[in-house]
Coordinates of C-alpha atoms in Angstrom, one line a residue:
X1 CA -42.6 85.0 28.6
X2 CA -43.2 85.8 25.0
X3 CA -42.7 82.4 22.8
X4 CA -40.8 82.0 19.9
X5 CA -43.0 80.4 17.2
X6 CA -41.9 77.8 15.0
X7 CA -42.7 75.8 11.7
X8 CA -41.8 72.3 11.0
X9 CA -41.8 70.9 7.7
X10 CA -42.3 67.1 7.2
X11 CA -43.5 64.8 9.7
X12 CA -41.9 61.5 8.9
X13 CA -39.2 59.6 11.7
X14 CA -37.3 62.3 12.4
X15 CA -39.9 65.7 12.1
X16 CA -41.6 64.5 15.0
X17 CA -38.1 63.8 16.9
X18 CA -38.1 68.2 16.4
X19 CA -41.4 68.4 17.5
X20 CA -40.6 66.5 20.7
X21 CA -36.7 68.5 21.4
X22 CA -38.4 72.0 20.7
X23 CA -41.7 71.3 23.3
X24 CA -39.1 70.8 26.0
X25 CA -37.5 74.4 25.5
X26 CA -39.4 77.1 27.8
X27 CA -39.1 79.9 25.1
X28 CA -40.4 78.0 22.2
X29 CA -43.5 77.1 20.6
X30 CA -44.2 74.3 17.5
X31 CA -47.6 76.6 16.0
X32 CA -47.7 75.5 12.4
X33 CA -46.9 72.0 10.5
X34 CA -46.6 71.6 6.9
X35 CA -46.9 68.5 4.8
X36 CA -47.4 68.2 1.0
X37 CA -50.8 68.8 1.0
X38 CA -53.3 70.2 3.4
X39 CA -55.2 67.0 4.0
X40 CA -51.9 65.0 5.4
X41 CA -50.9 68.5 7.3
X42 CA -54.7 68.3 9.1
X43 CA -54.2 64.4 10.1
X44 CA -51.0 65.1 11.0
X45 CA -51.4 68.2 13.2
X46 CA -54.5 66.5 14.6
X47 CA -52.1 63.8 15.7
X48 CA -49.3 65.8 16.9
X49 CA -51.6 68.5 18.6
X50 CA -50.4 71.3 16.6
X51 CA -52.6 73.9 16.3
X52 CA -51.9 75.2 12.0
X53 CA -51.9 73.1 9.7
X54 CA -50.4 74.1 6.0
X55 CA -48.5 74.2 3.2
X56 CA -44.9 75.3 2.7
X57 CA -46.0 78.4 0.8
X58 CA -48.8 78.9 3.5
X59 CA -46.0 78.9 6.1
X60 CA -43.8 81.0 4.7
X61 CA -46.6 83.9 4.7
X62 CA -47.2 83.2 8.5
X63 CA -45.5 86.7 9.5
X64 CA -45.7 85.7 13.2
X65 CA -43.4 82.2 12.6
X66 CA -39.7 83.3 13.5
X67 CA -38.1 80.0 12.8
X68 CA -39.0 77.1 10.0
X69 CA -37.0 73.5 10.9
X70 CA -36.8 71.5 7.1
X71 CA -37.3 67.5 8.1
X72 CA -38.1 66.7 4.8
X73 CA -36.1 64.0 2.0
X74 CA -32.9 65.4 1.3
X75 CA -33.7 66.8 -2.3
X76 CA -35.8 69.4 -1.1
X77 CA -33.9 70.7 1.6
X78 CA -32.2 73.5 -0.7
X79 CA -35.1 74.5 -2.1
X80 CA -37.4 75.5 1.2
X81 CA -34.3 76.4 3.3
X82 CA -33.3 78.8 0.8
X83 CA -37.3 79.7 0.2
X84 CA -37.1 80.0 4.4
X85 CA -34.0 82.5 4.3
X86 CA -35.6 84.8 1.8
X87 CA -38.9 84.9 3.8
X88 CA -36.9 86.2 6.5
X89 CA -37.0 82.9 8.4
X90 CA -34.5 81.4 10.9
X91 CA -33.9 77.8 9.6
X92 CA -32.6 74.9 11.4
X93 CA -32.3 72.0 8.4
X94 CA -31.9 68.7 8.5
X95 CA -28.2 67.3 7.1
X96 CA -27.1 66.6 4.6
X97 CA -27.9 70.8 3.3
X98 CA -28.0 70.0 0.1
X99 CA -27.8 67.5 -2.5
X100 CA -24.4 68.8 -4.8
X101 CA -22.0 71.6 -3.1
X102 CA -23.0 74.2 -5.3
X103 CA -26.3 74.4 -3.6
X104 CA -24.8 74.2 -0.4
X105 CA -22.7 77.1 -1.3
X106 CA -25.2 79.4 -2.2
X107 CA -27.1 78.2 0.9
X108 CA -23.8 79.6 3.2
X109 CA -24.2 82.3 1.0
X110 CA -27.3 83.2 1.5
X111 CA -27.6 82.5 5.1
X112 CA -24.3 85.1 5.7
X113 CA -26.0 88.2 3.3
X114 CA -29.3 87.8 5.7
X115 CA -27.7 87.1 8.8
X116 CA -30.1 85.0 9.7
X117 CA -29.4 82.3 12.3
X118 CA -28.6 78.9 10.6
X119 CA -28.1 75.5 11.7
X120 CA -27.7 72.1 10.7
X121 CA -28.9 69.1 12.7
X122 CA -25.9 67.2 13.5
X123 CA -27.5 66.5 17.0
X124 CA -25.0 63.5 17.8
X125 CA -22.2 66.1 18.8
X126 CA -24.6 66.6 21.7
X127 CA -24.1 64.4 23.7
X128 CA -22.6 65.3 27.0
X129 CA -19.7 63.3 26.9
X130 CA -18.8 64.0 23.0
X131 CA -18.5 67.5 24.5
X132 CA -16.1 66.3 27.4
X133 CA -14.1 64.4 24.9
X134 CA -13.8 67.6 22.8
X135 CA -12.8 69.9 26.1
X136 CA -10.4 67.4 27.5
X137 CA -8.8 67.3 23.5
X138 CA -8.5 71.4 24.1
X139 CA -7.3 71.8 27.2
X140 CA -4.3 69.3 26.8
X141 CA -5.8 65.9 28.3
X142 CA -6.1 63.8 25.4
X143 CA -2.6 65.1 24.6
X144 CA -1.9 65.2 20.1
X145 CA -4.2 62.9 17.8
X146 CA -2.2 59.7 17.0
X147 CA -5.1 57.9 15.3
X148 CA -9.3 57.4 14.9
X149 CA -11.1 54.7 14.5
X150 CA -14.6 55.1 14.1
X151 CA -18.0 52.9 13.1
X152 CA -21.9 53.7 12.6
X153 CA -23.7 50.6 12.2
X154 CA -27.5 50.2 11.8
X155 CA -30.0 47.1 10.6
X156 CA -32.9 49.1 8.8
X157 CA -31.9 47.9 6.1
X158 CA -30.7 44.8 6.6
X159 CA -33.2 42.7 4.2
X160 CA -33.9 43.3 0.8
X161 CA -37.6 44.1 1.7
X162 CA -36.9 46.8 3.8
X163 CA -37.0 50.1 2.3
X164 CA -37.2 54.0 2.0
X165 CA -36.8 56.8 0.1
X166 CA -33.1 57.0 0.9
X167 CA -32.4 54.2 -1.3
X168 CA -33.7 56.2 -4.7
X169 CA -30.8 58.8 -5.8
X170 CA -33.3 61.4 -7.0
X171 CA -34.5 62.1 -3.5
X172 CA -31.5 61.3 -1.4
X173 CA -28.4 61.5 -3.8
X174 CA -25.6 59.9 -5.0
X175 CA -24.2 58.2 -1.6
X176 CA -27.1 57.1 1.2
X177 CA -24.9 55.5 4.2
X178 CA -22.2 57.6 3.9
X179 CA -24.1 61.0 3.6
X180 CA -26.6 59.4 5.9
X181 CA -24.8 58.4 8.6
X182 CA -21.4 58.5 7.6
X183 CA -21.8 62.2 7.9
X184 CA -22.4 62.0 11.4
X185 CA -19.3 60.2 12.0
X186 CA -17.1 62.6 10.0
X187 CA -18.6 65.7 11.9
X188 CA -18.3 64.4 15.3
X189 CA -14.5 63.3 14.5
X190 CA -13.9 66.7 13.2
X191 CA -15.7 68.4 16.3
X192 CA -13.8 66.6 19.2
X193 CA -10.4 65.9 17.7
X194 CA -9.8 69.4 16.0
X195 CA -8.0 68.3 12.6
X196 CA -9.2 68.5 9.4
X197 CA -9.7 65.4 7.5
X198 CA -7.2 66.1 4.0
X199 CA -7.9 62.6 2.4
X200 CA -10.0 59.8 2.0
X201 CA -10.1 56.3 0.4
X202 CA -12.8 55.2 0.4
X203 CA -14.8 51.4 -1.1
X204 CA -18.3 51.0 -1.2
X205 CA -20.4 47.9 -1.0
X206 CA -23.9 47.2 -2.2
X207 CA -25.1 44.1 -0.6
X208 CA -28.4 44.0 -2.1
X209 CA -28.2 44.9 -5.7
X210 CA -32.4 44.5 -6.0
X211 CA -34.6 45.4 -3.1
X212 CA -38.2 44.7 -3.2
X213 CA -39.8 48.3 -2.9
X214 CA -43.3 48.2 -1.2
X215 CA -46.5 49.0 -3.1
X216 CA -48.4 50.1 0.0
X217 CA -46.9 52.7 2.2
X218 CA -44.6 51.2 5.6
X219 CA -43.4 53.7 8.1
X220 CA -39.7 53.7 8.5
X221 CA -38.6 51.5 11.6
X222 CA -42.1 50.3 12.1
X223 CA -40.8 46.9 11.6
X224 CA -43.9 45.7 9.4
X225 CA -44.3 43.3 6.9
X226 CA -46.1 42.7 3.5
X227 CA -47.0 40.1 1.4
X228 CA -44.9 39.2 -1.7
X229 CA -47.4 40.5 -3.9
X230 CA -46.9 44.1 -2.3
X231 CA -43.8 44.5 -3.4
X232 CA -42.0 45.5 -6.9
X233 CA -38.0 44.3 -7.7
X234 CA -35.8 47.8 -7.5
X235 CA -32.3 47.7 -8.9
X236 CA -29.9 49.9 -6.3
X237 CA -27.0 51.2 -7.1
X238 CA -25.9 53.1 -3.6
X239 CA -24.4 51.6 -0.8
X240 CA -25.0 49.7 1.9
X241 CA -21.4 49.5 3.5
X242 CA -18.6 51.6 3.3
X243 CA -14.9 51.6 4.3
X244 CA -13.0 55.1 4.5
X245 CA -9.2 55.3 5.3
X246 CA -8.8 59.0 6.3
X247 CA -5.7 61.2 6.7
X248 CA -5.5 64.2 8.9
X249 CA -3.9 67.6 8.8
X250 CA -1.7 67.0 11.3
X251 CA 0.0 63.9 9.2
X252 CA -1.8 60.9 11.4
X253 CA -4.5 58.7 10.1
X254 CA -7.7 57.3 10.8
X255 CA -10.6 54.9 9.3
X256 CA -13.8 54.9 9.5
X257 CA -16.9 52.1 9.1
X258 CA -20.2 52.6 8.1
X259 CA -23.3 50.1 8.0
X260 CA -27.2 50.0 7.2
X261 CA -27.2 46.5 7.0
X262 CA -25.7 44.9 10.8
X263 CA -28.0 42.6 11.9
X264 CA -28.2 43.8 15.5
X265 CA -27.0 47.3 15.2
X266 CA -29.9 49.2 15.6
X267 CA -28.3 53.0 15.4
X268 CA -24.3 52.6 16.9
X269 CA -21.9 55.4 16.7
X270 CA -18.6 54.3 18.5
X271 CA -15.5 56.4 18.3
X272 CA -11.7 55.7 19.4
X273 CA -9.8 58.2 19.2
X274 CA -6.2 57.8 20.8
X275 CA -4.1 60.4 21.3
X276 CA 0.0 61.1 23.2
X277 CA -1.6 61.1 26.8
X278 CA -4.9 58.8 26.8
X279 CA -7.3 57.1 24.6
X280 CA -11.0 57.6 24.5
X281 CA -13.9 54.7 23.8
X282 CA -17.4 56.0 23.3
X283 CA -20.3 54.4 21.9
X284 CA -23.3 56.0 21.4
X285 CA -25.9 53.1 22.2
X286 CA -24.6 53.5 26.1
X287 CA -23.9 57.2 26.1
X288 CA -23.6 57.9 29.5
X289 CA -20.6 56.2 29.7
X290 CA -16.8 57.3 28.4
X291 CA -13.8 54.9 28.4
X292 CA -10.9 56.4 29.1
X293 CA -7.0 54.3 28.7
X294 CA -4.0 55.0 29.9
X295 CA -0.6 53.7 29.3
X296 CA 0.6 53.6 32.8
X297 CA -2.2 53.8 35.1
X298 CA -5.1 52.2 35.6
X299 CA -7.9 52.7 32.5
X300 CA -11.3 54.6 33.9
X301 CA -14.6 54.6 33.4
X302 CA -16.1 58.1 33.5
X303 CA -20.2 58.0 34.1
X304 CA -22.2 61.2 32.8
X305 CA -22.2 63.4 35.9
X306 CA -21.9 67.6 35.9
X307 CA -20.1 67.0 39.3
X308 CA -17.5 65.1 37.4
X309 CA -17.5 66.8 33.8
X310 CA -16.0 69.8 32.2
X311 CA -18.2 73.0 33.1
X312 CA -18.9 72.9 29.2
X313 CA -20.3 69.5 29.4
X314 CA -22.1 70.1 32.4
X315 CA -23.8 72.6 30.3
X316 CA -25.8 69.9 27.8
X317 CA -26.4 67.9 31.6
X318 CA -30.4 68.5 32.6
X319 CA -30.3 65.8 35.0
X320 CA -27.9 64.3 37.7
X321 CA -25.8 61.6 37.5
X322 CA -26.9 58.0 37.4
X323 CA -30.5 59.5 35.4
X324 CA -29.6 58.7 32.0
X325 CA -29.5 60.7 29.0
X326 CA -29.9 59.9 25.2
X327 CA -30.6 60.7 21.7
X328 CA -34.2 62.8 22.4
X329 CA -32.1 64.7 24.7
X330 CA -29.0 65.9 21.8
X331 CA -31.6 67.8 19.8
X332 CA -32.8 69.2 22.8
X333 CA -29.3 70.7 23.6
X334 CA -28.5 71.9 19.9
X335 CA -31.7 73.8 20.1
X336 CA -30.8 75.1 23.2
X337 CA -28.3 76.6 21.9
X338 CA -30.1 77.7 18.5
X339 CA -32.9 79.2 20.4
X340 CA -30.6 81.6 21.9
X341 CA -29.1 82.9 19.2
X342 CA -33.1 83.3 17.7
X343 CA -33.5 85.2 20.7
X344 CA -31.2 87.4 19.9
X345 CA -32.5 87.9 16.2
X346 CA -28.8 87.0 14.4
X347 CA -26.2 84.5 13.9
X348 CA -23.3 84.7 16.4
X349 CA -19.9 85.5 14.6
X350 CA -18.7 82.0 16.6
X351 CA -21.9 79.8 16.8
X352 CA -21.0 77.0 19.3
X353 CA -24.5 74.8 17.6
X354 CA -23.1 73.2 14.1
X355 CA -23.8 75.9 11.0
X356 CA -25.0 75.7 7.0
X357 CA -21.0 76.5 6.6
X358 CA -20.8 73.1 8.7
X359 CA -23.1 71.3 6.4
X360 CA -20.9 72.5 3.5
X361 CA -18.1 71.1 5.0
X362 CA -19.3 67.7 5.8
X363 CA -20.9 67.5 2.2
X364 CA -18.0 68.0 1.0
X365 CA -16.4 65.7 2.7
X366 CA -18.8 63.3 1.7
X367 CA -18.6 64.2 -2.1
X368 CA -14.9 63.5 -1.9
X369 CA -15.4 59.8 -0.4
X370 CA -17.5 59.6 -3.2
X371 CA -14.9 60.9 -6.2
X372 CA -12.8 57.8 -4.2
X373 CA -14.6 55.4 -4.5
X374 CA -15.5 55.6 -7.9
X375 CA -11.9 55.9 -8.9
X376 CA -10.1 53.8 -6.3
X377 CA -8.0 56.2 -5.3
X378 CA -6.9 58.3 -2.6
X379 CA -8.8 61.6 -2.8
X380 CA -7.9 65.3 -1.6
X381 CA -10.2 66.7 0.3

C-alpha cells in the first residue's frame, strides 16, 4: 500500500495528540516535523521517532509531503495554512482558523479556488454517540429542538500561576475560553441539533485579573510548579468564564457555560438537548454513555455499542461494546474520514469531516459573543 505522507507543525499538547490519531490510520504516514527552528525540530523528532526534521519553509518544499496538519498558537495558523494551500498541500488546521474573519475568509477562499481538501479539527463531534445523537435528531427521534443547554468546564487554569500562551491576545486573540473551548461547544450544538444559532448574549468573567507568568518554560498540563521568584505579575484581560444565552433559527433558545477555571473539571463537555419526543444527556468525560428521557416511558441508558447504534455511528465504532472509547480515538475518526478524501486528491462537494467554511462559521460565531459582551447586548449573528 502506497502511504500518504504527512507534515505536522508544532509539537506542543495537542501536535503530538495528531501524531498519535494519524499512526493509527493504515494509509498514512507522519515523515516530517517542523518546529521553529531546526534544533527543537531534531529533539523533537528524536523523541517522537519521526524520521525529518525541519522548518516550515523546509516542509513546504518537501514535494513528496501530500498533507501538512498546523498545531501551532492560533496566530499563526492563517499564515502557514494559507502558505500550505499555495504549496499545493492538503491542510488539516487546528481551530480556531484564524484570528479575525477576514482571514478566515480568504482561507475558505482559497481552500475552494485550489480544491484542495480542508479541514478543521473540531474532533469532539467524533464521538460515536454525538454522531447517534445527530442521526436520531434526522431521522425523527429526538422529534423538533425545544431547548439546549450546554457546559465545557476545565481547571488548567484554575490558579493564577498557571499559565500559557492562550492567555496573551497577540497569540491567541481577543476571546481565549470562548474560542477555545467554547467553540467546541457551539460546533457540536450546531452539528447534532441542525439549527443555526441567530443570537447571542453573552457576559464574560475574568477571575484572575493578574496571573503570575513563569520565567522558565512549564509544559501545559504537566502540573509543575515554580518558585515565587520564577514568576512575573501579567495583567489579563480575557476571560476565564463565560455565560451565552443563544437563540435559534427555528425561534427556541438555548445557553451555554464555559469554564477554564472549575476546580475538578479536567476537560467536560456535557450537552442537553431536549427536543418534542425525547431528551438527550451526554457528557464527554464518560463518553460511552448517552442518556436518553422520555416523558411517558421509562428514561434509558444507551451504552456505545455498533450492535445497538445507528449504521452511521457504528461507522466511528473500532471496537465492540463494553471496550471503551475516548478522546485519542475522535481525531482518529475525523482523519479517517479526511484521509479519504486525500486519497482521492479533492475536497468532496459534501465533506461529512468539519471544513475551513466550518471554522468560518464557528469564528464567527465566536466574534459575535464577543461584540455582546462588550456591549451588553443581544447580538445578531
Amino acid at each position: 500500500m502506497s502511504k500518504i505522507k504527512v507534515g505536522v507543525v508544532g509539537t506542543g499538547f495537542i501536535g503530538p495528540a495528531h501524531i498519535e490519531a494519524l499512526r493509527r490510520l493504515p494509509n498514512v504516514e507522519v515523515t516530517a516535523l517542523c518546529e521553529v527552528n531546526i534544533e527543537l525540530a531534531t529533539a523533537k523528532a528524536t523523541q517522537l521517532g519521526i524520521e525529518r526534521p525541519c522548518t516550515f519553509e523546509q516542509l513546504l518544499a518537501m514535494e513528496d509531503i501530500v498533507c501538512v496538519h498546523i498545531c501551532t498558537p492560533n496566530f499563526l495558523h492563517y499564515s502557514q495554512s494559507k502558505a500550505a494551500l499555495l504549496a499545493g498541500k492538503h491542510v488539516v488546521c487546528e481551530k480556531p482558523l484564524a484570528k479575525d474573519l477576514h482571514e478566515a475568509e480568504e482561507l475558505v477562499a482559497l481552500a475552494a479556488e485550489t480544491g484542495l481538501v480542508n479541514a478543521v479539527h473540531f474532533n469532539l463531534r467524533y464521538y460515536p454517540l454525538v454522531r447517534q445523537m445527530k442521526t436520531m435528531r434526522e431521522k425523527g427521534d429526538l422529534g423538533e429542538v425545544y431547548s439546549v443547554m450546554g457546559s465545557y468546564l476545565q481547571d488548567w487554569l484554575f490558579y493564577e500561576t498557571d499559565y500559557n500562551w492562550r492567555l496573551e491576545p497577540d497569540k491567541s486573540g481577543d476571546s481565549r475560553a470562548i474560542a477555545d473551548i467554547g467553540s467546541h461547544l457551539m460546533d457540536i450544538i450546531e452539528y447534532i441539533t441542525g439549527l443555526k444559532t441567530v443570537e447571542v448574549m453573552a457576559d464574560f468573567n475574568t477571575i484572575h485579573k493578574t496571573r503570575k507568568k513563569p520565567l522558565k518554560p512549564v509544559e501545559t498540563y504537566s502540573g509543575k510548579m515554580l518558585q515565587p521568584e520564577d514568576y512575573a505579575d501579567v495583567p489579563i484581560t480575557t476571560e476565564d468564564h463565560a455565560n451565552v444565552l443563544l437563540r435559534f433559527d427555528n425561534g427556541n433558545r438555548g445557553s451555554v457555560t464555559v469554564s477554564q477555571v472549575s476546580a475538578g473539571r479536567k476537560n467536560q463537555l456535557k450537552l442537553e438537548i431536549s427536543g418534542g419526543k425525547k431528551t438527550f444527556a451526554f457528557n464527554s468525560e464518560a463518553p460511552n454513555e448517552l442518556w436518553i428521557g422520555n416523558r411517558d416511558g421509562y428514561n434509558q441508558s444507551l451504552m456505545r455499542d455498533p450492535s445497538l447504534a445507528y449504521p452511521e455511528a457504528s461507522a466511528l465504532m473500532t471496537f465492540p461494546g463494553g471496550h471503551n472509547e475516548g478522546f485519542p480515538d475522535t481525531s482518529k475518526q475525523l482523519f479517517k474520514e479526511v484521509y479519504a478524501a486525500i486519497a482521492e486528491g479533492k475536497q468532496p462537494e459534501k465533506p461529512n469531516y468539519p471544513t475551513f467554511a466550518d471554522g468560518y462559521r464557528e469564528l464567527l460565531i465566536c466574534e459575535r459573543i464577543l461584540d455582546s459582551h462588550r456591549s451588553q447586548s443581544w447580538v445578531k449573528v
